């Protein structure tokens, strides 16, 4: 059942905890006699093993990645204790779980979309498998009630997690006007500038 609230993790590894809860459910965190840190580390090891099983697995992402960047992502999964930044770890999670992950930045009206090329959306299940993480004033939460379609319509999609915008010569005039309307008109209505 979809829930009508947001989940704010209490863990230091809040990004991965949100994804873990979206996949396995919130009740898995509160089982008696289970160490949450061990559960999360076991899940990260499974993702790491999956990504290390073939050199081209991370190529199934919607982002263009160099060989050096793919090696960095594989190493970060097991060497970094926390997924403390939005980036390569989410690429690995989207490829492993084969579900789209949206990271929504409320303050700038923009979002990032992490999705595997192997993900196929059925007409009946449109938006049901989306994982939506919201970043609002530095806090990250899992939003059960949000729909990705509303963000696609109102917010601007960022190009890459390391370089949010492409150079200006990559855009057509219509695309630049669309970016202007989404960014600056929303600022105008928010703050009355």
PDB file of C-alpha atoms in Angstrom:
ATOM      1  CA  UNK A   1       0.000   0.000   0.000  1.00  0.00           C
ATOM      2  CA  UNK A   2       1.338   3.437  -0.784  1.00  0.00           C
ATOM      3  CA  UNK A   3       1.797   5.541   2.291  1.00  0.00           C
ATOM      4  CA  UNK A   4       0.926   9.191   2.593  1.00  0.00           C
ATOM      5  CA  UNK A   5       3.964  10.380   4.504  1.00  0.00           C
ATOM      6  CA  UNK A   6       7.717  10.846   4.363  1.00  0.00           C
ATOM      7  CA  UNK A   7      10.312   8.638   6.015  1.00  0.00           C
ATOM      8  CA  UNK A   8      13.190  10.539   7.656  1.00  0.00           C
ATOM      9  CA  UNK A   9      15.982   8.087   8.488  1.00  0.00           C
ATOM     10  CA  UNK A  10      17.773   8.321  11.814  1.00  0.00           C
ATOM     11  CA  UNK A  11      20.852   6.576  10.439  1.00  0.00           C
ATOM     12  CA  UNK A  12      24.029   8.416   9.430  1.00  0.00           C
ATOM     13  CA  UNK A  13      23.806   6.629   6.094  1.00  0.00           C
ATOM     14  CA  UNK A  14      20.504   8.309   5.308  1.00  0.00           C
ATOM     15  CA  UNK A  15      20.604   7.991   1.499  1.00  0.00           C
ATOM     16  CA  UNK A  16      21.084   4.230   1.466  1.00  0.00           C
ATOM     17  CA  UNK A  17      18.690   3.742   4.391  1.00  0.00           C
ATOM     18  CA  UNK A  18      15.952   5.482   2.397  1.00  0.00           C
ATOM     19  CA  UNK A  19      16.556   3.208  -0.582  1.00  0.00           C
ATOM     20  CA  UNK A  20      16.678   0.119   1.654  1.00  0.00           C
ATOM     21  CA  UNK A  21      13.353   1.072   3.240  1.00  0.00           C
ATOM     22  CA  UNK A  22      11.788   1.742  -0.181  1.00  0.00           C
ATOM     23  CA  UNK A  23      12.781  -1.754  -1.368  1.00  0.00           C
ATOM     24  CA  UNK A  24      12.351  -3.892   1.751  1.00  0.00           C
ATOM     25  CA  UNK A  25       9.877  -1.914   3.826  1.00  0.00           C
ATOM     26  CA  UNK A  26      10.167   0.048   7.025  1.00  0.00           C
ATOM     27  CA  UNK A  27       9.302  -2.948   9.212  1.00  0.00           C
ATOM     28  CA  UNK A  28      12.685  -4.575   8.424  1.00  0.00           C
ATOM     29  CA  UNK A  29      14.424  -1.856  10.449  1.00  0.00           C
ATOM     30  CA  UNK A  30      12.494  -2.696  13.592  1.00  0.00           C
ATOM     31  CA  UNK A  31      12.785  -6.477  13.781  1.00  0.00           C
ATOM     32  CA  UNK A  32      13.848  -7.663  17.232  1.00  0.00           C
ATOM     33  CA  UNK A  33      17.372  -9.051  17.485  1.00  0.00           C
ATOM     34  CA  UNK A  34      18.489  -7.685  14.115  1.00  0.00           C
ATOM     35  CA  UNK A  35      21.398  -5.283  13.787  1.00  0.00           C
ATOM     36  CA  UNK A  36      20.412  -2.609  11.257  1.00  0.00           C
ATOM     37  CA  UNK A  37      24.023  -1.732  10.449  1.00  0.00           C
ATOM     38  CA  UNK A  38      24.802  -5.365   9.564  1.00  0.00           C
ATOM     39  CA  UNK A  39      21.676  -5.626   7.390  1.00  0.00           C
ATOM     40  CA  UNK A  40      22.642  -2.514   5.460  1.00  0.00           C
ATOM     41  CA  UNK A  41      26.278  -3.650   5.076  1.00  0.00           C
ATOM     42  CA  UNK A  42      25.119  -7.050   3.781  1.00  0.00           C
ATOM     43  CA  UNK A  43      22.894  -5.320   1.236  1.00  0.00           C
ATOM     44  CA  UNK A  44      25.750  -3.051   0.138  1.00  0.00           C
ATOM     45  CA  UNK A  45      27.989  -6.117  -0.239  1.00  0.00           C
ATOM     46  CA  UNK A  46      25.361  -7.769  -2.451  1.00  0.00           C
ATOM     47  CA  UNK A  47      25.212  -4.640  -4.627  1.00  0.00           C
ATOM     48  CA  UNK A  48      29.006  -4.491  -4.749  1.00  0.00           C
ATOM     49  CA  UNK A  49      29.262  -8.172  -5.730  1.00  0.00           C
ATOM     50  CA  UNK A  50      26.672  -7.633  -8.465  1.00  0.00           C
ATOM     51  CA  UNK A  51      28.530  -4.602  -9.846  1.00  0.00           C
ATOM     52  CA  UNK A  52      31.873  -6.438  -9.705  1.00  0.00           C
ATOM     53  CA  UNK A  53      30.511  -9.523 -11.485  1.00  0.00           C
ATOM     54  CA  UNK A  54      30.928  -7.856 -14.875  1.00  0.00           C
ATOM     55  CA  UNK A  55      32.882  -4.820 -16.017  1.00  0.00           C
ATOM     56  CA  UNK A  56      29.986  -3.491 -18.071  1.00  0.00           C
ATOM     57  CA  UNK A  57      27.136  -3.747 -15.549  1.00  0.00           C
ATOM     58  CA  UNK A  58      27.254  -0.056 -14.632  1.00  0.00           C
ATOM     59  CA  UNK A  59      27.032   0.832 -18.339  1.00  0.00           C
ATOM     60  CA  UNK A  60      23.345  -0.072 -18.043  1.00  0.00           C
ATOM     61  CA  UNK A  61      22.816   3.233 -16.246  1.00  0.00           C
ATOM     62  CA  UNK A  62      21.233   6.275 -17.873  1.00  0.00           C
ATOM     63  CA  UNK A  63      24.486   8.185 -17.278  1.00  0.00           C
ATOM     64  CA  UNK A  64      27.587   7.988 -19.449  1.00  0.00           C
ATOM     65  CA  UNK A  65      30.375   6.668 -17.240  1.00  0.00           C
ATOM     66  CA  UNK A  66      34.066   6.266 -17.952  1.00  0.00           C
ATOM     67  CA  UNK A  67      35.949   3.154 -16.891  1.00  0.00           C
ATOM     68  CA  UNK A  68      37.651   5.154 -14.138  1.00  0.00           C
ATOM     69  CA  UNK A  69      34.282   6.410 -12.824  1.00  0.00           C
ATOM     70  CA  UNK A  70      32.844   2.861 -12.830  1.00  0.00           C
ATOM     71  CA  UNK A  71      35.874   1.625 -10.852  1.00  0.00           C
ATOM     72  CA  UNK A  72      35.404   4.499  -8.400  1.00  0.00           C
ATOM     73  CA  UNK A  73      31.739   3.584  -7.897  1.00  0.00           C
ATOM     74  CA  UNK A  74      32.613  -0.071  -7.277  1.00  0.00           C
ATOM     75  CA  UNK A  75      35.270   0.881  -4.732  1.00  0.00           C
ATOM     76  CA  UNK A  76      33.046   3.389  -2.909  1.00  0.00           C
ATOM     77  CA  UNK A  77      30.346   0.799  -2.277  1.00  0.00           C
ATOM     78  CA  UNK A  78      32.469  -1.180   0.162  1.00  0.00           C
ATOM     79  CA  UNK A  79      35.161   1.272   1.266  1.00  0.00           C
ATOM     80  CA  UNK A  80      32.950   4.238   2.178  1.00  0.00           C
ATOM     81  CA  UNK A  81      31.039   3.622   5.409  1.00  0.00           C
ATOM     82  CA  UNK A  82      28.209   5.939   4.349  1.00  0.00           C
ATOM     83  CA  UNK A  83      26.647   6.931   1.073  1.00  0.00           C
ATOM     84  CA  UNK A  84      27.096  10.552   2.051  1.00  0.00           C
ATOM     85  CA  UNK A  85      26.674  12.207  -1.324  1.00  0.00           C
ATOM     86  CA  UNK A  86      24.288  11.912  -4.206  1.00  0.00           C
ATOM     87  CA  UNK A  87      26.161  10.232  -6.996  1.00  0.00           C
ATOM     88  CA  UNK A  88      27.718   6.942  -7.971  1.00  0.00           C
ATOM     89  CA  UNK A  89      26.144   4.914  -5.209  1.00  0.00           C
ATOM     90  CA  UNK A  90      22.697   5.765  -6.546  1.00  0.00           C
ATOM     91  CA  UNK A  91      23.805   4.665 -10.018  1.00  0.00           C
ATOM     92  CA  UNK A  92      24.742   1.260  -8.585  1.00  0.00           C
ATOM     93  CA  UNK A  93      21.462   1.015  -6.647  1.00  0.00           C
ATOM     94  CA  UNK A  94      19.331   1.848  -9.692  1.00  0.00           C
ATOM     95  CA  UNK A  95      21.136  -0.768 -11.778  1.00  0.00           C
ATOM     96  CA  UNK A  96      20.968  -3.417  -9.036  1.00  0.00           C
ATOM     97  CA  UNK A  97      17.300  -2.931  -8.106  1.00  0.00           C
ATOM     98  CA  UNK A  98      16.214  -2.067 -11.677  1.00  0.00           C
ATOM     99  CA  UNK A  99      13.962   0.691 -10.367  1.00  0.00           C
ATOM    100  CA  UNK A 100      14.063   4.413 -11.100  1.00  0.00           C
ATOM    101  CA  UNK A 101      15.360   6.632  -8.325  1.00  0.00           C
ATOM    102  CA  UNK A 102      14.470  10.316  -8.337  1.00  0.00           C
ATOM    103  CA  UNK A 103      16.352  12.810  -6.187  1.00  0.00           C
ATOM    104  CA  UNK A 104      14.294  15.985  -5.923  1.00  0.00           C
ATOM    105  CA  UNK A 105      15.904  19.269  -4.880  1.00  0.00           C
ATOM    106  CA  UNK A 106      13.044  21.368  -3.541  1.00  0.00           C
ATOM    107  CA  UNK A 107      14.954  24.618  -3.148  1.00  0.00           C
ATOM    108  CA  UNK A 108      16.000  24.873  -6.800  1.00  0.00           C
ATOM    109  CA  UNK A 109      13.029  23.091  -8.394  1.00  0.00           C
ATOM    110  CA  UNK A 110      15.166  20.418 -10.042  1.00  0.00           C
ATOM    111  CA  UNK A 111      15.594  16.653  -9.960  1.00  0.00           C
ATOM    112  CA  UNK A 112      18.023  13.909 -10.930  1.00  0.00           C
ATOM    113  CA  UNK A 113      16.824  10.622 -12.386  1.00  0.00           C
ATOM    114  CA  UNK A 114      18.816   7.428 -11.868  1.00  0.00           C
ATOM    115  CA  UNK A 115      17.477   4.485 -13.861  1.00  0.00           C
ATOM    116  CA  UNK A 116      18.739   1.273 -15.413  1.00  0.00           C
ATOM    117  CA  UNK A 117      18.378   0.816 -19.165  1.00  0.00           C
ATOM    118  CA  UNK A 118      16.950  -2.616 -18.363  1.00  0.00           C
ATOM    119  CA  UNK A 119      14.001  -1.087 -16.521  1.00  0.00           C
ATOM    120  CA  UNK A 120      10.743  -1.435 -18.440  1.00  0.00           C
ATOM    121  CA  UNK A 121       7.686   0.434 -17.243  1.00  0.00           C
ATOM    122  CA  UNK A 122       4.313  -1.232 -17.715  1.00  0.00           C
ATOM    123  CA  UNK A 123       1.293   0.861 -18.611  1.00  0.00           C
ATOM    124  CA  UNK A 124      -0.515  -0.408 -15.509  1.00  0.00           C
ATOM    125  CA  UNK A 125       2.359   0.250 -13.104  1.00  0.00           C
ATOM    126  CA  UNK A 126       3.428   3.723 -14.245  1.00  0.00           C
ATOM    127  CA  UNK A 127       5.114   5.437 -11.319  1.00  0.00           C
ATOM    128  CA  UNK A 128       4.426   2.678  -8.785  1.00  0.00           C
ATOM    129  CA  UNK A 129       8.027   1.509  -8.634  1.00  0.00           C
ATOM    130  CA  UNK A 130       9.600   4.966  -8.473  1.00  0.00           C
ATOM    131  CA  UNK A 131      11.755   5.715  -5.448  1.00  0.00           C
ATOM    132  CA  UNK A 132      11.593   9.416  -4.654  1.00  0.00           C
ATOM    133  CA  UNK A 133      14.164  10.970  -2.349  1.00  0.00           C
ATOM    134  CA  UNK A 134      13.586  14.600  -1.449  1.00  0.00           C
ATOM    135  CA  UNK A 135      16.319  17.005  -0.425  1.00  0.00           C
ATOM    136  CA  UNK A 136      14.862  19.937   1.447  1.00  0.00           C
ATOM    137  CA  UNK A 137      17.108  22.272   3.433  1.00  0.00           C
ATOM    138  CA  UNK A 138      19.837  19.665   3.618  1.00  0.00           C
ATOM    139  CA  UNK A 139      17.631  16.863   4.952  1.00  0.00           C
ATOM    140  CA  UNK A 140      16.983  13.772   2.875  1.00  0.00           C
ATOM    141  CA  UNK A 141      13.768  11.799   3.138  1.00  0.00           C
ATOM    142  CA  UNK A 142      11.900   9.085   1.296  1.00  0.00           C
ATOM    143  CA  UNK A 143       8.590  10.432   0.016  1.00  0.00           C
ATOM    144  CA  UNK A 144       5.925   7.741  -0.251  1.00  0.00           C
ATOM    145  CA  UNK A 145       3.174  10.005  -1.538  1.00  0.00           C
ATOM    146  CA  UNK A 146       4.984  11.901  -4.312  1.00  0.00           C
ATOM    147  CA  UNK A 147       4.605  11.008  -7.975  1.00  0.00           C
ATOM    148  CA  UNK A 148       7.464  11.422 -10.438  1.00  0.00           C
ATOM    149  CA  UNK A 149       5.113  12.793 -13.113  1.00  0.00           C
ATOM    150  CA  UNK A 150       4.536  15.975 -11.130  1.00  0.00           C
ATOM    151  CA  UNK A 151       8.267  16.600 -10.911  1.00  0.00           C
ATOM    152  CA  UNK A 152       8.809  15.911 -14.603  1.00  0.00           C
ATOM    153  CA  UNK A 153       6.222  18.542 -15.492  1.00  0.00           C
ATOM    154  CA  UNK A 154       7.173  21.305 -13.052  1.00  0.00           C
ATOM    155  CA  UNK A 155      10.856  20.800 -12.288  1.00  0.00           C
ATOM    156  CA  UNK A 156      13.963  20.832 -14.441  1.00  0.00           C
ATOM    157  CA  UNK A 157      15.866  17.578 -14.945  1.00  0.00           C
ATOM    158  CA  UNK A 158      19.568  17.917 -14.220  1.00  0.00           C
ATOM    159  CA  UNK A 159      21.887  16.377 -16.789  1.00  0.00           C
ATOM    160  CA  UNK A 160      24.405  14.602 -14.544  1.00  0.00           C
ATOM    161  CA  UNK A 161      25.035  14.266 -10.823  1.00  0.00           C
ATOM    162  CA  UNK A 162      28.545  15.736 -11.119  1.00  0.00           C
ATOM    163  CA  UNK A 163      27.828  18.353 -13.779  1.00  0.00           C
ATOM    164  CA  UNK A 164      24.163  19.388 -13.485  1.00  0.00           C
ATOM    165  CA  UNK A 165      24.003  21.468 -16.658  1.00  0.00           C
ATOM    166  CA  UNK A 166      25.496  20.869 -20.084  1.00  0.00           C
ATOM    167  CA  UNK A 167      27.304  23.662 -21.901  1.00  0.00           C
ATOM    168  CA  UNK A 168      25.004  26.225 -23.474  1.00  0.00           C
ATOM    169  CA  UNK A 169      25.859  25.144 -27.029  1.00  0.00           C
ATOM    170  CA  UNK A 170      24.261  21.730 -26.362  1.00  0.00           C
ATOM    171  CA  UNK A 171      20.797  23.242 -25.981  1.00  0.00           C
ATOM    172  CA  UNK A 172      18.365  24.388 -28.633  1.00  0.00           C
ATOM    173  CA  UNK A 173      16.578  27.711 -28.227  1.00  0.00           C
ATOM    174  CA  UNK A 174      13.309  26.011 -27.230  1.00  0.00           C
ATOM    175  CA  UNK A 175      15.097  24.014 -24.543  1.00  0.00           C
ATOM    176  CA  UNK A 176      16.764  27.155 -23.170  1.00  0.00           C
ATOM    177  CA  UNK A 177      13.398  28.920 -23.031  1.00  0.00           C
ATOM    178  CA  UNK A 178      11.914  25.935 -21.209  1.00  0.00           C
ATOM    179  CA  UNK A 179      14.760  25.985 -18.661  1.00  0.00           C
ATOM    180  CA  UNK A 180      14.272  29.728 -18.187  1.00  0.00           C
ATOM    181  CA  UNK A 181      10.554  29.314 -17.576  1.00  0.00           C
ATOM    182  CA  UNK A 182      11.030  26.460 -15.110  1.00  0.00           C
ATOM    183  CA  UNK A 183      13.810  28.140 -13.152  1.00  0.00           C
ATOM    184  CA  UNK A 184      13.204  31.854 -13.207  1.00  0.00           C
ATOM    185  CA  UNK A 185       9.445  32.049 -13.418  1.00  0.00           C
ATOM    186  CA  UNK A 186       9.104  29.738 -10.429  1.00  0.00           C
ATOM    187  CA  UNK A 187      11.533  31.989  -8.506  1.00  0.00           C
ATOM    188  CA  UNK A 188       9.484  34.992  -9.551  1.00  0.00           C
ATOM    189  CA  UNK A 189       6.260  33.503  -8.206  1.00  0.00           C
ATOM    190  CA  UNK A 190       7.910  32.180  -5.012  1.00  0.00           C
ATOM    191  CA  UNK A 191       9.629  35.380  -3.957  1.00  0.00           C
ATOM    192  CA  UNK A 192       7.750  38.060  -5.929  1.00  0.00           C
ATOM    193  CA  UNK A 193      10.888  39.399  -7.591  1.00  0.00           C
TER     194      UNK A 193
END
